[in-house]
Amino acid sequence: MTQPSGRQLHVVEGLMLLLLASAMVGPASAMDFSLSGFGTLGAARSTDESAQFVRDLSHPDGLTEQWSLNTDSVLGLQADLNIRPEWSATLQAVSHYRPDGGFEPEITWAFLGFDPNPSWSLRAGRLGIEFYMLADSRLVGYSYLTVRPPVDYYGTLPFSYVDGMDISATWPFAGGLLRGKLYGGLSREQSPWDQLQFDMSESLLLGGYLDYQKGPWQVRLGQTSVRFANDLPLEDFYAALPEATADELRVKDHWSHFSSLGIVYDAGPLQTQLMLSKTFNEHGTFEDTWSGYLVLGYRVQDWTPFVGVSAAKSAPADLQYAIPGYTDAYQSNFHTDQGTYFIGTRWDFRPGMALKAQVDVIRGDPSSTFLYRWENEEWDGSMTVFSLSWNFVF
Amino acid sequence: MGWIHDGLQSFLELRLLAPAMCTDGSFRPLIATLLLLVALQAYADGPVVVVMSAASGVDRLTREEVVNIFLGRFRQLPNGQSALPVDQPRDPGLFSDFYGQLVDKTPAEIRSYWSRLRFSGKTAPPEQAPSEQEMLQFLASNPGSLGYLRAGQQPAQVKVVFNLGD
């Protein structure tokens, strides 16, 4: 296993470079170096052995009736170097449950930032992707209310970062702030597929959003497209099909598009988020999906109880060269039709630490299998998930 | 004077809640008194004002501008200059009152907010001044910088650009 040690080496090298750079410039200039971190120790279990609940599709397996620490536990370390007023460098390494079932740390952010004035910001390197609002901070449990981002909405995203660049600009407009951002890059990640891996590396991601914030309101329209560089690891299946049929199912060199709308109302003790998304695929494998969620939280001293609902529903593509009994069985692997009611609370019991408890009641159709691992014939589409987590930043 | 109103309101809310919080009547007066002390403590030192160096060339900011600058949404002063906010986290009472009066958020919520931005490589949090003296020194040497103080305590070299009690 040379992979993990190579990865760790990069982390160490990166940190040393940042330290060296900070030592060379010296303390006299307007420059500061900081180390910080975040983490979650999360335990969760479900009430069902007939399908395993996962946080997102990067996890090779998920929850059973036994309590598990894999789903939500995360540890992240970040080094920041700020050279005021324009330049910055950031390196972040995170250990969490990986597609291969291990916890080897990986570099999730490594970029140089340039902010020539208060309006414009450019970043290049390894960057988190704001696929949806809040999607680039999904691992930082301390930063949000729920135990994990709603799975019906964020769970289908195995992507968290790209090697590429982004540019954003902010302008005052009509008493509020208008913000636009464009980003692009290549994925380096994997998504487990049964015992195999769906290799997403070299897949191209392009996208952007327009955001308007005024007083307690924030509204964002986003659009991201992915062109897959590789097929799912199912070459034997594709090869057995007539070529025209296989071509309709292959994802390689085809696009998937993700459109989203986010509305946030955040005023004092009240926090509200409504997110909606629609995906559209230029291939017959991943299904076009509607998803959304609503979460309401209200702070009472150190406690912030919350309730929410989320749902996702997909439809298979109409194939021109369908082969009944084969292509429909294949497409059913990618189907989602379910809703979740959740209730819980966050308790900010001391500075930089929060405990959370949450119950998710999932009600779905037995055909809803895309967001689960290892489902069997007894799967009826419904389960309950219990979660506890301790979240911290330092 | 908004802060007096807010203080009274908190007091009234707590006073109304207090009887419901205890089933044993004999503890009620004690709990009510404690809650009253807590409520008064939060406002005992009065409103917070946002200050800049007297030489900054900025006379007045709006609440929205102060929010945008301190929460890192848009750090530009009305004269086009970059704004550099300064926090005083080592004075927990002042820190808590500043964000409470500015956006009705607790220190934990402000920390949670910054953890999202920091760990997604966005805007950095305000500069951290270890003391009021160091905040004032920072303001004196950085014309675009802003800090905060208790109302009525500002020394001559700074001017109030926004009063959170207004």
Coordinates of C-alpha atoms in Angstrom, one line a residue:
Chain A
M1 CA 0.0 0.0 0.0
T2 CA 2.1 3.0 -1.2
Q3 CA -1.0 5.2 -1.8
P4 CA -1.7 6.2 1.8
S5 CA 1.9 6.9 2.7
G6 CA 2.2 9.0 -0.5
R7 CA -0.9 11.0 0.5
Q8 CA 0.4 11.6 4.0
L9 CA 3.7 12.7 2.6
H10 CA 2.0 15.3 0.5
V11 CA 0.3 16.7 3.7
V12 CA 3.6 16.9 5.5
E13 CA 5.3 18.5 2.5
G14 CA 2.5 21.0 2.1
L15 CA 2.6 22.0 5.7
M16 CA 6.4 22.4 5.6
L17 CA 6.2 24.6 2.6
L18 CA 3.7 26.9 4.2
L19 CA 5.8 27.1 7.4
L20 CA 8.9 27.7 5.4
A21 CA 7.2 30.5 3.4
S22 CA 6.0 32.1 6.6
A23 CA 9.5 31.9 8.1
M24 CA 11.1 33.5 5.0
V25 CA 8.8 36.5 4.9
G26 CA 9.2 37.1 8.6
P27 CA 7.0 38.6 11.2
A28 CA 7.4 42.2 10.2
S29 CA 5.1 42.1 7.2
A30 CA 1.3 41.8 7.3
M31 CA 1.3 38.1 7.2
D32 CA -0.1 35.4 9.5
F33 CA 0.0 31.7 9.6
S34 CA -2.6 29.7 11.4
L35 CA -3.4 26.1 12.1
S36 CA -7.0 25.1 12.8
G37 CA -9.1 22.0 12.7
F38 CA -12.6 20.5 12.9
G39 CA -14.0 17.2 13.7
T40 CA -17.0 15.0 14.4
L41 CA -17.3 11.9 16.4
G42 CA -20.6 10.5 15.3
A43 CA -22.5 7.3 16.2
A44 CA -25.5 6.1 14.3
R45 CA -27.7 3.1 13.7
S46 CA -30.7 2.2 11.7
T47 CA -33.7 -0.1 12.5
D48 CA -33.2 -2.2 9.3
E49 CA -30.9 -4.9 8.2
S50 CA -32.3 -5.2 4.7
A51 CA -30.5 -2.1 3.3
Q52 CA -27.6 0.0 4.6
F53 CA -28.1 3.8 5.0
V54 CA -25.1 5.8 3.7
R55 CA -24.3 9.5 4.3
D56 CA -23.4 9.8 0.6
L57 CA -22.4 7.6 -2.4
S58 CA -18.7 7.8 -1.5
H59 CA -19.3 5.3 1.3
P60 CA -18.9 1.6 0.5
D61 CA -21.3 0.4 3.2
G62 CA -23.5 2.0 5.8
L63 CA -25.7 1.6 8.8
T64 CA -27.2 -1.6 10.2
E65 CA -28.9 -2.2 13.6
Q66 CA -25.4 -2.0 15.2
W67 CA -24.1 1.4 16.3
S68 CA -21.4 2.6 13.9
L69 CA -18.9 5.4 14.0
N70 CA -18.1 5.3 10.3
T71 CA -21.0 7.3 8.8
D72 CA -20.4 10.7 10.4
S73 CA -16.9 10.7 12.0
V74 CA -14.5 13.2 10.5
L75 CA -11.2 14.8 11.5
G76 CA -9.8 17.8 9.5
L77 CA -6.7 19.9 9.9
Q78 CA -6.1 23.2 8.0
A79 CA -3.2 25.5 7.6
D80 CA -3.8 29.0 6.4
L81 CA -1.2 31.5 5.3
N82 CA -2.6 35.1 4.8
I83 CA -0.4 37.7 3.2
R84 CA -2.5 40.8 3.6
P85 CA -4.3 42.2 1.8
E86 CA -4.3 40.2 -1.4
W87 CA -2.8 36.7 -1.2
S88 CA -3.7 33.6 0.8
A89 CA -2.7 29.9 0.7
T90 CA -4.8 27.1 2.3
L91 CA -4.1 23.4 2.8
Q92 CA -6.7 21.1 4.4
A93 CA -6.4 17.4 5.0
V94 CA -9.3 15.3 6.2
S95 CA -9.7 11.8 7.5
H96 CA -13.1 10.3 7.0
Y97 CA -14.7 7.0 5.8
R98 CA -13.5 6.5 2.3
P99 CA -14.7 4.6 -0.8
D100 CA -12.2 1.9 0.0
G101 CA -13.5 1.5 3.6
G102 CA -10.4 3.1 5.2
F103 CA -9.7 6.3 7.0
E104 CA -6.5 7.4 5.3
P105 CA -6.3 11.2 5.2
E106 CA -6.7 13.0 1.9
I107 CA -6.1 16.5 0.8
T108 CA -9.5 18.2 0.3
W109 CA -8.3 21.7 -0.2
A110 CA -4.9 23.1 -1.4
F111 CA -5.1 26.4 -3.2
L112 CA -3.6 29.8 -3.7
G113 CA -6.1 32.7 -3.4
F114 CA -5.9 36.2 -4.8
D115 CA -8.3 38.9 -3.7
P116 CA -7.3 42.1 -5.5
N117 CA -10.1 44.1 -4.0
P118 CA -13.2 43.6 -1.9
S119 CA -15.3 42.5 -4.9
W120 CA -13.2 39.9 -6.7
S121 CA -11.7 36.7 -5.5
L122 CA -9.7 34.1 -7.5
R123 CA -8.6 30.7 -6.3
A124 CA -6.6 28.0 -8.0
G125 CA -5.6 24.5 -6.9
R126 CA -7.6 21.8 -5.2
L127 CA -11.0 23.3 -4.3
G128 CA -14.2 22.2 -2.7
I129 CA -17.2 22.4 -5.1
E130 CA -20.3 24.4 -4.3
F131 CA -22.4 21.9 -6.2
Y132 CA -25.3 23.1 -4.0
M133 CA -25.4 25.7 -1.4
L134 CA -23.3 24.5 1.6
A135 CA -22.0 21.6 -0.4
D136 CA -18.4 22.7 0.1
S137 CA -18.6 22.4 3.9
R138 CA -20.5 19.2 4.2
L139 CA -17.8 17.6 6.4
V140 CA -17.7 20.4 8.9
G141 CA -20.4 19.2 11.3
Y142 CA -19.9 22.2 13.7
S143 CA -21.0 24.6 10.9
Y144 CA -24.6 23.4 10.6
L145 CA -27.6 22.4 12.6
T146 CA -28.3 18.8 11.6
V147 CA -26.2 15.7 12.3
R148 CA -25.4 15.4 8.6
P149 CA -26.6 17.3 5.4
P150 CA -30.0 15.8 4.4
V151 CA -29.2 12.6 2.5
D152 CA -32.1 12.8 0.1
Y153 CA -30.6 16.0 -1.2
Y154 CA -26.8 15.8 -0.8
G155 CA -26.4 12.0 -0.7
T156 CA -26.2 11.5 -4.5
L157 CA -23.1 13.7 -4.7
P158 CA -19.9 11.6 -4.4
F159 CA -18.0 14.7 -5.5
S160 CA -16.4 17.0 -3.0
Y161 CA -13.4 18.6 -4.7
V162 CA -11.8 19.3 -8.0
D163 CA -8.4 20.3 -9.2
G164 CA -9.2 23.6 -10.9
M165 CA -10.0 27.2 -10.3
D166 CA -12.9 29.5 -9.4
I167 CA -13.6 33.2 -9.6
S168 CA -16.2 35.1 -7.6
A169 CA -17.4 38.6 -7.4
T170 CA -19.7 40.6 -5.0
W171 CA -21.5 43.8 -5.7
P172 CA -23.9 45.9 -3.6
F173 CA -27.2 45.9 -5.4
A174 CA -30.6 47.2 -4.4
G175 CA -29.7 47.4 -0.7
G176 CA -28.3 43.9 -0.6
L177 CA -25.4 41.9 -2.0
L178 CA -25.3 40.2 -5.4
R179 CA -22.7 37.5 -5.7
G180 CA -21.7 35.5 -8.7
K181 CA -19.2 32.6 -9.0
L182 CA -17.8 30.4 -11.8
Y183 CA -15.8 27.2 -11.2
G184 CA -14.3 24.4 -13.1
G185 CA -11.9 21.5 -12.7
L186 CA -11.2 17.8 -12.8
S187 CA -12.4 15.3 -10.2
R188 CA -9.9 13.0 -8.5
E189 CA -12.4 10.9 -6.6
Q190 CA -14.0 7.5 -6.6
S191 CA -17.4 6.1 -5.8
P192 CA -17.8 2.5 -4.7
W193 CA -19.9 0.2 -6.8
D194 CA -20.5 -3.2 -5.1
Q195 CA -17.0 -4.6 -4.6
L196 CA -15.6 -2.3 -7.3
Q197 CA -14.9 1.4 -7.7
F198 CA -16.5 3.9 -10.1
D199 CA -13.4 5.9 -11.1
M200 CA -14.5 9.6 -11.5
S201 CA -11.0 10.9 -11.8
E202 CA -10.4 13.2 -14.9
S203 CA -14.2 13.9 -15.0
L204 CA -14.8 17.5 -15.9
L205 CA -16.9 19.7 -13.6
L206 CA -18.1 23.1 -14.6
G207 CA -20.6 25.4 -12.9
G208 CA -21.6 28.6 -11.3
Y209 CA -24.2 30.4 -9.3
L210 CA -25.9 33.7 -8.7
D211 CA -26.7 34.6 -5.2
Y212 CA -28.6 37.6 -3.6
Q213 CA -28.5 38.4 0.0
K214 CA -30.5 41.1 1.8
G215 CA -31.1 41.3 5.5
P216 CA -32.1 37.9 6.8
W217 CA -32.8 36.5 3.2
Q218 CA -30.4 34.7 0.9
V219 CA -31.5 33.2 -2.5
R220 CA -29.2 31.2 -4.8
L221 CA -29.6 29.8 -8.2
G222 CA -26.9 27.3 -9.2
Q223 CA -26.0 25.1 -12.1
T224 CA -23.2 22.5 -12.3
S225 CA -22.5 20.0 -15.1
V226 CA -20.3 16.9 -15.0
R227 CA -18.8 15.1 -18.0
F228 CA -17.7 11.6 -16.8
A229 CA -14.3 10.5 -18.0
N230 CA -14.9 6.8 -17.3
D231 CA -17.7 4.2 -17.4
L232 CA -19.1 2.4 -14.4
P233 CA -17.0 -0.8 -13.7
L234 CA -19.5 -2.9 -15.6
E235 CA -17.7 -3.7 -18.9
D236 CA -18.9 -7.3 -19.0
F237 CA -22.5 -6.2 -18.8
Y238 CA -22.1 -3.5 -21.5
A239 CA -20.2 -5.9 -23.7
A240 CA -23.0 -8.5 -23.6
L241 CA -25.5 -5.9 -24.8
P242 CA -26.1 -4.9 -28.4
E243 CA -23.8 -1.9 -29.1
A244 CA -26.6 0.6 -29.6
T245 CA -28.1 -0.3 -26.2
A246 CA -24.8 -0.2 -24.4
D247 CA -24.0 3.2 -25.9
E248 CA -27.2 4.6 -24.5
L249 CA -26.2 3.4 -21.0
R250 CA -22.5 4.3 -21.0
V251 CA -21.8 7.5 -19.0
K252 CA -18.3 8.0 -20.3
D253 CA -18.0 11.3 -22.2
H254 CA -21.7 12.1 -21.4
W255 CA -22.9 15.0 -19.2
S256 CA -25.1 15.1 -16.1
H257 CA -26.5 18.5 -15.2
F258 CA -27.5 19.7 -11.7
S259 CA -29.7 22.8 -11.3
S260 CA -30.6 24.1 -7.8
L261 CA -32.4 26.8 -5.9
G262 CA -31.6 27.6 -2.3
I263 CA -33.5 30.0 0.0
V264 CA -32.2 30.8 3.4
Y265 CA -34.0 32.9 6.0
D266 CA -31.8 33.5 9.1
A267 CA -32.9 36.0 11.6
G268 CA -31.6 36.0 15.2
P269 CA -32.8 32.7 16.8
L270 CA -34.6 31.5 13.7
Q271 CA -32.8 29.5 11.0
T272 CA -34.7 28.3 7.9
Q273 CA -33.4 26.6 4.8
L274 CA -35.2 25.5 1.7
M275 CA -33.3 23.8 -1.1
L276 CA -34.6 22.3 -4.4
S277 CA -32.7 20.6 -7.2
K278 CA -33.3 18.9 -10.5
T279 CA -30.8 16.7 -12.3
F280 CA -30.8 16.0 -16.0
N281 CA -28.6 13.3 -17.6
E282 CA -27.5 12.9 -21.2
H283 CA -27.3 9.1 -20.8
G284 CA -29.5 6.3 -19.7
T285 CA -27.9 5.3 -16.4
F286 CA -28.3 7.9 -13.7
E287 CA -31.9 8.9 -13.4
D288 CA -33.3 12.4 -13.7
T289 CA -34.1 13.4 -10.2
W290 CA -36.1 16.0 -8.3
S291 CA -35.0 16.5 -4.7
G292 CA -35.5 19.1 -1.9
Y293 CA -35.5 19.7 1.8
L294 CA -36.8 22.2 4.3
V295 CA -35.3 22.6 7.8
L296 CA -36.4 24.9 10.6
G297 CA -34.4 25.6 13.7
Y298 CA -35.0 27.9 16.7
R299 CA -32.4 28.8 19.3
V300 CA -33.4 28.7 23.0
Q301 CA -30.2 29.7 24.9
D302 CA -27.6 27.0 24.2
W303 CA -30.1 24.7 22.5
T304 CA -31.3 24.8 18.9
P305 CA -34.0 22.2 18.3
F306 CA -34.9 21.6 14.6
V307 CA -37.4 19.8 12.4
G308 CA -37.2 19.1 8.7
V309 CA -38.4 17.2 5.8
S310 CA -36.6 16.0 2.7
A311 CA -37.5 14.0 -0.4
A312 CA -36.1 12.7 -3.7
K313 CA -37.8 11.1 -6.6
S314 CA -36.3 10.0 -9.9
A315 CA -37.5 8.6 -13.2
P316 CA -35.5 6.2 -15.6
A317 CA -34.6 7.5 -19.0
D318 CA -36.7 6.2 -22.0
L319 CA -34.2 4.0 -23.9
Q320 CA -34.5 3.8 -27.7
Y321 CA -32.9 0.4 -27.7
A322 CA -34.2 -1.0 -24.5
I323 CA -34.0 -4.8 -23.8
P324 CA -36.9 -5.7 -21.5
G325 CA -35.7 -7.7 -18.5
Y326 CA -32.1 -6.4 -18.8
T327 CA -32.0 -2.7 -19.3
D328 CA -34.9 -2.0 -16.9
A329 CA -33.3 -4.2 -14.2
Y330 CA -30.0 -2.3 -14.7
Q331 CA -31.8 1.1 -14.5
S332 CA -33.6 0.1 -11.3
N333 CA -30.2 0.3 -9.5
F334 CA -30.3 4.0 -9.9
H335 CA -33.8 4.7 -8.7
T336 CA -34.9 6.9 -5.8
D337 CA -38.4 7.5 -4.5
Q338 CA -38.5 8.4 -0.8
G339 CA -39.1 11.1 1.8
T340 CA -37.6 11.7 5.3
Y341 CA -38.9 13.4 8.3
F342 CA -36.3 14.4 10.8
I343 CA -36.2 16.0 14.2
G344 CA -33.3 16.7 16.5
T345 CA -31.4 19.3 18.5
R346 CA -28.0 20.9 18.7
W347 CA -26.6 21.8 22.0
D348 CA -23.7 24.3 22.1
F349 CA -22.5 23.1 25.5
R350 CA -19.1 24.9 25.5
P351 CA -17.2 27.2 23.2
G352 CA -16.2 25.4 20.0
M353 CA -18.2 22.2 20.8
A354 CA -21.7 21.1 20.0
L355 CA -23.6 17.9 20.7
K356 CA -26.3 16.8 18.4
A357 CA -29.0 14.2 18.4
Q358 CA -31.3 13.4 15.6
V359 CA -34.0 10.9 14.4
D360 CA -34.7 10.3 10.7
V361 CA -37.9 8.6 9.7
I362 CA -37.5 7.5 6.1
R363 CA -40.6 6.4 4.2
G364 CA -40.0 5.2 0.6
D365 CA -40.9 2.8 -2.1
P366 CA -39.2 -0.6 -2.0
S367 CA -37.8 0.4 -5.5
S368 CA -35.9 3.2 -3.9
T369 CA -32.4 1.7 -3.7
F370 CA -29.9 4.2 -5.2
L371 CA -29.1 5.9 -1.9
Y372 CA -28.5 2.6 0.0
R373 CA -25.8 -0.1 0.0
W374 CA -26.3 -3.9 0.1
E375 CA -30.2 -4.0 0.0
N376 CA -31.8 -7.4 -0.2
E377 CA -35.3 -8.7 -1.2
E378 CA -36.7 -7.8 2.2
W379 CA -36.1 -4.1 1.7
D380 CA -39.4 -2.3 2.0
G381 CA -38.2 1.3 1.5
S382 CA -38.7 2.4 5.1
M383 CA -36.4 2.7 8.1
T384 CA -35.5 4.9 11.0
V385 CA -32.1 6.2 11.7
F386 CA -30.8 7.3 15.2
S387 CA -27.8 9.6 15.3
L388 CA -25.6 11.2 18.0
S389 CA -22.6 13.4 17.3
W390 CA -20.0 15.4 19.1
N391 CA -18.7 18.3 16.9
F392 CA -15.8 20.5 17.5
V393 CA -13.5 23.2 16.0
F394 CA -10.1 24.3 17.3
Chain B
M1 CA -32.8 53.8 23.2
G2 CA -33.3 50.3 21.7
W3 CA -31.1 48.5 24.2
I4 CA -33.2 49.6 27.1
H5 CA -36.2 48.3 25.3
D6 CA -34.5 45.0 24.5
G7 CA -33.3 44.7 28.1
L8 CA -36.8 45.3 29.4
Q9 CA -38.2 42.8 26.9
S10 CA -35.7 40.1 27.9
F11 CA -36.5 40.8 31.6
L12 CA -40.2 40.5 31.0
E13 CA -39.9 37.3 28.9
L14 CA -37.7 35.7 31.6
R15 CA -40.0 36.9 34.3
L16 CA -43.0 35.4 32.5
L17 CA -41.1 32.1 31.8
A18 CA -39.8 31.8 35.3
P19 CA -43.0 30.5 37.0
A20 CA -43.4 27.8 34.3
M21 CA -39.8 26.6 34.8
C22 CA -40.3 25.4 38.4
T23 CA -42.9 23.2 39.9
D24 CA -42.0 24.0 43.5
G25 CA -43.4 27.4 44.3
S26 CA -40.9 28.1 47.0
F27 CA -38.0 28.3 44.5
R28 CA -39.7 30.8 42.2
P29 CA -38.6 34.0 43.8
L30 CA -35.0 32.9 43.9
I31 CA -35.0 31.7 40.3
A32 CA -36.8 34.8 39.1
T33 CA -34.2 36.9 40.9
L34 CA -31.3 34.9 39.4
L35 CA -32.8 35.3 35.9
L36 CA -33.3 39.0 36.4
L37 CA -29.7 39.3 37.4
V38 CA -28.6 37.4 34.3
A39 CA -30.9 39.5 32.1
L40 CA -29.6 42.8 33.6
Q41 CA -26.0 41.6 33.5
A42 CA -26.2 41.2 29.7
Y43 CA -27.2 44.8 29.3
A44 CA -25.5 46.2 32.4
D45 CA -22.7 47.8 30.4
G46 CA -24.9 49.3 27.7
P47 CA -24.8 49.4 24.0
V48 CA -21.7 48.8 21.9
V49 CA -20.4 51.3 19.4
V50 CA -18.4 50.7 16.2
V51 CA -15.3 52.9 16.0
M52 CA -12.7 53.9 13.4
S53 CA -9.6 56.0 13.6
A54 CA -10.4 59.7 13.6
A55 CA -8.2 60.0 10.5
S56 CA -10.1 57.3 8.5
G57 CA -12.2 59.7 6.5
V58 CA -15.3 57.7 7.3
D59 CA -18.0 59.5 9.3
R60 CA -20.9 57.0 9.4
L61 CA -21.8 53.5 8.5
T62 CA -25.1 51.8 8.2
R63 CA -26.0 48.6 10.1
E64 CA -25.9 46.7 6.8
E65 CA -22.4 47.9 6.1
V66 CA -21.2 46.9 9.6
V67 CA -22.8 43.5 9.2
N68 CA -21.3 43.0 5.8
I69 CA -17.8 44.0 7.0
F70 CA -17.8 42.0 10.3
L71 CA -19.4 38.9 8.8
G72 CA -17.0 39.0 5.8
R73 CA -19.7 39.3 3.2
F74 CA -18.4 42.5 1.6
R75 CA -15.5 44.3 3.2
Q76 CA -15.6 47.7 1.5
L77 CA -16.1 51.1 3.1
P78 CA -18.4 53.7 1.5
N79 CA -15.3 55.6 0.2
G80 CA -14.2 52.5 -1.8
Q81 CA -11.4 51.5 0.6
S82 CA -11.0 47.9 1.9
A83 CA -12.4 47.4 5.4
L84 CA -10.5 45.5 8.1
P85 CA -12.7 44.5 11.1
V86 CA -11.1 43.7 14.5
D87 CA -12.7 41.4 17.1
Q88 CA -12.0 41.3 20.8
P89 CA -12.6 37.6 21.7
R90 CA -10.8 37.9 25.0
D91 CA -13.5 40.1 26.4
P92 CA -16.4 37.6 26.2
G93 CA -19.0 40.0 27.5
L94 CA -18.2 42.6 24.9
F95 CA -17.9 40.0 22.1
S96 CA -21.2 38.5 23.0
D97 CA -23.0 41.9 23.3
F98 CA -21.5 43.1 20.0
Y99 CA -22.9 40.2 17.9
G100 CA -26.0 40.0 20.0
Q101 CA -26.8 43.7 19.3
L102 CA -25.6 43.5 15.7
V103 CA -27.4 40.3 14.4
D104 CA -29.0 38.7 17.4
K105 CA -26.5 35.8 17.3
T106 CA -24.7 34.0 20.1
P107 CA -20.9 33.6 20.2
A108 CA -21.5 29.9 19.4
E109 CA -23.5 30.8 16.3
I110 CA -20.8 33.3 15.2
R111 CA -18.1 30.6 15.7
S112 CA -20.2 28.1 13.7
Y113 CA -20.7 30.7 10.9
W114 CA -17.0 31.2 10.7
S115 CA -16.2 27.5 10.8
R116 CA -18.2 27.1 7.6
L117 CA -16.4 30.0 5.8
R118 CA -12.9 29.2 7.2
F119 CA -13.0 25.5 6.3
S120 CA -14.3 26.1 2.8
G121 CA -11.4 28.5 2.2
K122 CA -13.5 31.7 2.0
T123 CA -13.2 35.0 3.8
A124 CA -11.0 35.1 6.9
P125 CA -12.6 36.0 10.3
P126 CA -11.9 39.5 11.7
E127 CA -8.4 40.3 13.1
Q128 CA -8.2 39.2 16.8
A129 CA -7.1 41.9 19.1
P130 CA -6.0 40.6 22.6
S131 CA -7.1 43.8 24.3
E132 CA -8.8 47.0 23.7
Q133 CA -5.5 48.8 23.8
E134 CA -4.2 46.6 21.0
M135 CA -7.4 47.1 19.0
L136 CA -6.9 50.9 19.3
Q137 CA -3.3 50.6 18.2
F138 CA -4.3 48.5 15.2
L139 CA -7.0 51.1 14.3
A140 CA -4.4 53.9 14.5
S141 CA -2.0 52.1 12.1
N142 CA -4.6 50.8 9.6
P143 CA -6.9 53.5 8.3
G144 CA -9.5 51.1 6.9
S145 CA -9.9 49.1 10.2
L146 CA -12.9 49.0 12.5
G147 CA -13.3 47.9 16.1
Y148 CA -15.9 48.1 18.8
L149 CA -16.2 49.5 22.3
R150 CA -18.8 50.2 25.1
A151 CA -20.6 53.4 24.3
G152 CA -19.2 56.5 26.1
Q153 CA -15.7 55.0 26.6
Q154 CA -14.1 55.9 23.3
P155 CA -10.8 57.8 23.5
A156 CA -10.2 60.9 21.5
Q157 CA -8.2 59.3 18.6
V158 CA -11.3 57.3 17.4
K159 CA -14.7 58.3 16.3
V160 CA -18.0 56.4 16.5
V161 CA -19.2 55.4 13.0
F162 CA -22.2 53.3 14.2
N163 CA -24.1 53.0 17.5
L164 CA -25.6 49.6 18.0
G165 CA -28.1 51.0 20.5
D166 CA -29.7 53.2 17.8

